[in-house]
XYZ file of C-alpha atoms in Angstrom:
369
model
C 67.531 -102.592 9.105
C 69.123 -98.753 9.315
C 70.882 -100.827 11.919
C 72.099 -103.038 9.893
C 73.373 -101.342 7.184
C 74.984 -98.610 8.984
C 76.993 -101.621 9.996
C 77.975 -101.509 6.275
C 79.314 -98.191 5.586
C 83.355 -98.357 4.975
C 83.911 -96.269 8.006
C 82.578 -99.043 10.084
C 84.036 -102.262 8.530
C 86.976 -101.063 8.490
C 87.975 -101.198 12.493
C 86.182 -104.082 11.974
C 88.440 -106.037 9.871
C 91.044 -104.949 11.424
C 89.952 -106.685 14.875
C 89.379 -109.618 12.861
C 92.833 -109.625 11.551
C 94.306 -108.536 14.530
C 92.410 -111.365 16.156
C 93.582 -113.623 14.222
C 97.474 -112.341 14.954
C 96.281 -113.071 18.319
C 95.613 -116.214 18.226
C 98.708 -117.180 16.608
C 100.604 -115.802 19.372
C 99.006 -117.579 22.082
C 99.532 -120.938 19.376
C 103.402 -119.758 19.690
C 103.886 -118.711 23.211
C 101.588 -119.809 26.293
C 103.495 -117.449 28.227
C 101.752 -114.231 27.642
C 98.515 -116.402 28.704
C 100.586 -116.621 32.290
C 101.685 -112.819 31.889
C 98.213 -112.435 32.267
C 96.514 -114.353 34.484
C 99.550 -112.784 37.154
C 98.703 -109.327 36.315
C 94.823 -109.894 36.794
C 94.771 -112.704 39.039
C 95.667 -111.540 42.827
C 99.736 -112.245 42.731
C 99.624 -108.726 40.666
C 99.736 -107.182 44.345
C 103.368 -109.120 45.131
C 104.820 -109.269 41.677
C 108.001 -107.086 41.127
C 110.503 -107.504 38.403
C 113.321 -108.795 39.439
C 116.795 -106.541 38.557
C 119.975 -107.814 38.705
C 122.073 -104.604 39.627
C 122.103 -101.435 38.036
C 120.424 -100.903 34.989
C 122.368 -98.032 33.194
C 126.665 -98.113 33.324
C 128.130 -95.889 34.709
C 127.821 -92.492 33.671
C 129.783 -91.773 30.545
C 130.163 -87.861 29.710
C 128.459 -86.921 26.583
C 130.069 -83.294 25.418
C 128.429 -81.928 23.364
C 129.435 -78.370 22.127
C 128.202 -78.299 18.332
C 124.976 -78.362 20.502
C 125.016 -75.700 22.347
C 122.488 -73.557 22.751
C 119.754 -75.721 20.606
C 116.768 -75.643 20.965
C 116.251 -79.291 21.994
C 112.296 -81.128 21.593
C 111.076 -84.569 22.201
C 107.939 -86.265 20.296
C 107.317 -89.670 21.730
C 104.772 -92.527 19.859
C 103.034 -95.214 22.040
C 104.317 -97.957 22.268
C 103.407 -100.182 25.551
C 106.318 -101.466 27.947
C 108.486 -100.389 25.512
C 107.587 -96.989 25.468
C 110.671 -97.459 28.805
C 113.231 -96.822 26.133
C 112.341 -93.144 27.280
C 113.980 -93.473 30.451
C 116.986 -93.959 28.609
C 116.830 -90.901 25.974
C 117.021 -89.221 30.055
C 119.733 -90.730 30.390
C 121.658 -89.667 27.109
C 121.092 -86.149 27.912
C 122.102 -85.974 31.186
C 125.467 -87.582 30.350
C 125.270 -84.444 27.615
C 124.408 -81.809 29.659
C 121.154 -80.589 27.975
C 117.739 -80.370 28.727
C 114.662 -80.506 26.429
C 112.808 -77.172 25.628
C 109.504 -79.717 25.030
C 108.347 -82.921 25.622
C 105.318 -84.160 23.501
C 104.162 -87.676 24.161
C 100.961 -90.321 23.628
C 100.025 -93.618 26.018
C 102.344 -95.145 27.196
C 105.127 -92.456 27.056
C 103.507 -90.235 29.202
C 104.439 -92.785 31.602
C 107.812 -91.114 31.440
C 107.720 -87.969 29.977
C 105.402 -86.936 33.305
C 108.632 -88.459 35.292
C 111.011 -86.497 33.333
C 109.398 -83.230 32.797
C 108.386 -82.915 36.789
C 112.425 -83.797 36.650
C 113.212 -87.551 38.031
C 116.573 -88.382 36.496
C 116.882 -91.288 34.419
C 117.137 -93.894 37.444
C 114.405 -92.026 39.837
C 112.736 -93.259 36.961
C 113.995 -96.697 36.378
C 113.261 -97.400 40.114
C 110.125 -95.826 40.509
C 109.110 -98.617 38.126
C 110.655 -100.723 38.342
C 110.208 -101.361 42.173
C 106.499 -101.091 41.608
C 104.320 -104.277 42.110
C 102.029 -105.118 38.703
C 99.144 -104.399 41.721
C 99.759 -100.584 41.692
C 98.830 -99.805 37.808
C 96.840 -102.447 36.931
C 93.886 -103.212 38.433
C 90.979 -104.843 36.853
C 87.490 -104.301 37.377
C 86.027 -107.158 37.530
C 83.042 -106.598 39.364
C 81.482 -104.185 37.450
C 82.299 -105.950 34.392
C 79.676 -108.556 35.469
C 77.359 -106.350 36.689
C 77.423 -104.629 33.418
C 76.754 -108.114 31.403
C 72.843 -108.007 31.761
C 72.533 -103.904 30.997
C 74.757 -104.632 27.728
C 77.609 -103.574 28.725
C 75.889 -99.699 30.026
C 78.329 -98.029 31.855
C 81.211 -100.075 31.595
C 83.577 -98.386 29.625
C 87.360 -100.798 29.901
C 88.933 -103.570 31.852
C 90.552 -101.872 34.107
C 89.592 -99.107 35.918
C 92.955 -96.940 35.711
C 92.287 -95.968 39.884
C 95.649 -97.878 40.860
C 98.172 -95.740 38.177
C 96.737 -92.427 39.594
C 97.397 -93.076 42.974
C 100.535 -94.220 42.139
C 101.380 -90.700 40.605
C 99.966 -89.007 43.096
C 102.259 -90.980 45.944
C 105.170 -90.079 43.900
C 104.493 -86.626 42.590
C 102.096 -85.137 44.952
C 99.743 -83.074 43.706
C 102.007 -81.578 41.237
C 99.934 -79.908 38.249
C 101.035 -79.787 34.735
C 102.436 -76.113 35.140
C 104.301 -77.395 37.647
C 106.362 -79.874 35.513
C 110.159 -78.140 34.951
C 110.354 -79.268 31.222
C 107.133 -78.158 29.480
C 105.409 -81.413 28.737
C 102.045 -82.014 26.358
C 100.075 -84.904 26.445
C 97.614 -85.607 22.873
C 94.016 -87.202 23.901
C 91.371 -88.255 22.649
C 87.816 -86.453 22.952
C 85.409 -89.496 22.882
C 82.211 -87.067 22.853
C 83.389 -85.083 20.259
C 85.603 -86.721 18.204
C 88.457 -84.924 18.641
C 91.884 -84.555 19.417
C 93.167 -81.826 22.262
C 96.350 -81.245 24.292
C 97.173 -81.105 27.727
C 99.584 -79.394 28.429
C 101.604 -77.713 30.923
C 100.963 -74.044 29.180
C 97.275 -74.998 28.781
C 95.869 -76.526 31.269
C 98.518 -75.369 33.715
C 96.147 -76.278 36.640
C 94.842 -80.208 35.882
C 97.399 -82.895 38.460
C 100.195 -84.631 36.521
C 99.053 -87.746 38.329
C 95.198 -87.167 36.346
C 96.942 -86.450 32.699
C 98.973 -90.061 33.365
C 95.684 -91.664 33.823
C 93.526 -89.817 30.420
C 96.558 -90.864 28.285
C 97.115 -94.708 29.101
C 92.817 -95.147 28.752
C 92.119 -96.894 25.810
C 88.909 -97.803 26.029
C 87.598 -101.277 26.718
C 90.970 -102.044 28.251
C 91.231 -99.403 30.599
C 88.080 -97.407 31.776
C 87.618 -93.698 30.318
C 88.722 -90.084 32.494
C 85.776 -88.395 32.671
C 87.255 -83.635 31.656
C 84.711 -81.492 32.170
C 81.660 -81.994 30.588
C 83.273 -84.984 28.218
C 84.536 -88.114 28.533
C 88.800 -88.925 27.380
C 90.976 -91.627 26.365
C 94.474 -92.694 24.899
C 94.958 -89.816 22.299
C 97.460 -91.978 20.619
C 94.653 -93.829 18.637
C 94.816 -91.804 16.768
C 97.620 -89.431 16.716
C 100.385 -91.712 17.922
C 103.630 -89.002 16.588
C 102.244 -85.814 17.876
C 104.339 -83.012 16.704
C 101.560 -80.553 17.040
C 102.420 -78.794 20.407
C 106.389 -78.257 18.898
C 104.357 -75.001 16.273
C 104.193 -73.140 19.836
C 108.128 -74.053 21.213
C 109.434 -72.790 17.767
C 112.384 -71.910 16.765
C 112.981 -75.559 16.972
C 116.978 -76.892 16.233
C 115.985 -80.331 16.599
C 113.616 -82.950 17.024
C 114.081 -85.835 18.740
C 111.375 -88.940 18.425
C 111.648 -92.134 19.336
C 109.082 -94.237 17.657
C 108.050 -96.680 19.775
C 105.515 -98.654 18.200
C 105.377 -98.262 14.112
C 107.805 -100.149 11.737
C 110.627 -98.698 12.017
C 110.601 -94.857 9.823
C 106.521 -95.941 9.221
C 107.672 -98.057 6.673
C 104.383 -100.013 5.168
C 104.292 -103.883 5.816
C 104.217 -105.112 2.628
C 102.287 -107.968 2.545
C 102.899 -108.321 -1.872
C 100.404 -111.541 -3.578
C 97.346 -110.645 -0.777
C 94.950 -111.257 -3.674
C 96.367 -115.185 -4.636
C 96.597 -116.455 -1.850
C 94.379 -117.994 1.703
C 92.069 -115.484 3.330
C 93.209 -112.562 0.965
C 90.485 -110.064 2.128
C 91.896 -110.677 5.367
C 95.297 -110.523 4.932
C 94.456 -106.574 2.825
C 92.189 -105.596 5.914
C 95.141 -105.979 8.409
C 96.745 -103.113 6.315
C 94.006 -100.940 8.095
C 95.231 -101.594 11.604
C 98.317 -99.248 11.056
C 96.948 -96.749 7.968
C 95.965 -93.897 9.201
C 98.633 -94.423 12.520
C 101.558 -94.106 9.625
C 99.898 -91.481 7.052
C 99.543 -88.971 9.432
C 103.009 -90.147 11.222
C 104.343 -89.648 7.922
C 102.952 -86.414 7.397
C 104.516 -84.958 10.581
C 107.844 -86.548 9.530
C 107.940 -84.433 6.315
C 107.011 -81.248 7.978
C 109.790 -81.363 10.384
C 112.751 -82.079 7.728
C 115.583 -82.314 7.990
C 115.423 -80.882 12.183
C 114.164 -84.590 12.832
C 116.109 -87.086 14.033
C 113.515 -90.345 14.533
C 114.898 -93.447 16.941
C 114.074 -96.734 16.780
C 114.743 -98.409 20.112
C 112.521 -101.648 20.382
C 112.242 -103.271 17.221
C 108.702 -103.551 15.805
C 108.065 -107.301 16.311
C 108.679 -107.063 19.985
C 105.374 -104.676 20.130
C 103.090 -106.204 17.537
C 99.846 -108.578 18.408
C 99.575 -110.363 21.710
C 104.049 -108.989 22.642
C 101.906 -105.008 23.000
C 99.984 -106.317 26.465
C 102.792 -108.999 27.513
C 105.008 -106.044 27.237
C 102.942 -103.882 29.363
C 101.510 -106.678 32.078
C 105.532 -108.002 32.002
C 107.851 -105.459 33.092
C 111.326 -107.779 32.916
C 111.803 -106.804 29.488
C 111.901 -103.131 30.799
C 115.736 -102.459 31.961
C 116.832 -103.963 28.523
C 114.015 -101.627 26.845
C 115.907 -98.412 28.838
C 118.920 -99.378 27.899
C 118.124 -99.356 24.065
C 116.936 -96.619 24.545
C 120.325 -94.595 25.951
C 122.599 -96.375 23.417
C 120.443 -95.042 20.273
C 119.838 -91.609 22.379
C 123.093 -91.633 22.540
C 124.688 -92.558 19.048
C 121.955 -89.562 17.849
C 123.295 -86.852 20.161
C 126.685 -87.787 19.015
C 125.929 -88.012 15.513
C 123.970 -85.292 15.468
C 126.401 -82.656 16.885
C 128.636 -84.021 14.398
C 126.902 -83.100 11.737
C 125.707 -79.079 12.913
C 129.245 -79.151 13.832
C 130.485 -79.459 10.512
C 127.905 -77.082 9.286
C 128.808 -74.449 10.786
C 133.187 -74.824 9.973
C 133.333 -71.013 7.592
C 134.185 -72.349 4.376
């Protein structure tokens, strides 16, 4: 009886109701577009070992110099949210920084954005980052553990942490970066992770954990329990910190002063606004419509708090529309990389425009009266 009663505890009901809402969205998406099913079958089946996205021509247009004299000497940081395949936009942000001839003093990232932030911090160019990801096979980062799942079912999932093992992504990054460690990055990198055993967020970083291999940090960053097996680090199990803190700004405090923070939101609604469900109480399935708000509630409130703390130092970009990573599209955008070149170009366009606008604003503020 005690265990059954525990299920009614409010914090246990919250994820249950949110899961119901997510399942409803997923069913709707499947009904509207069967491409998701085909994508999953292709990504998890034998075809993944030969599957590569077809890219026609270069991802980015010819480089255009972006003189930003007003930003000369300014300390600029980059904070990137999670967001599955939409985080490929970070490649385009890197391209805009190249054209401006500037480098961030820190990159703070979580979840999927770490796939690209780690490469940027390690010194790869935007073209190299794009080629790395668009040139690999799906099997180089997707490794389903069907046998492990089948073995775990009779044991009531004892010893089972995720459908994907995570070995492939770590192996692929080691092949590209070798044994490079966080302390070797050209740009300081911070990665928020979730200590599952202690239920708290922590940071892996160039300064705090310099001996940790970059490839291992990447693997931990995308280890979402149930989806990707968590990673044991020391005495505890760790996973994706983006499931708690989707816009990790805490590492900026160690880099003060920061003059400008370029934030990239690849997951939540624009400006971290909530989705309105006005009139929900009088509609069918009312309680499930309301519970759907729980899915983003923690993300949104914590992200808004971070935004308020940064004030006018923050320029927040939303390169990929929220609708393109909502519901089943979240998973499809990660498994199917055909849309990534467009995401990369969107990141470039948005970052370039933001830097130009900010440079003009700084210039105006520094004109003697």
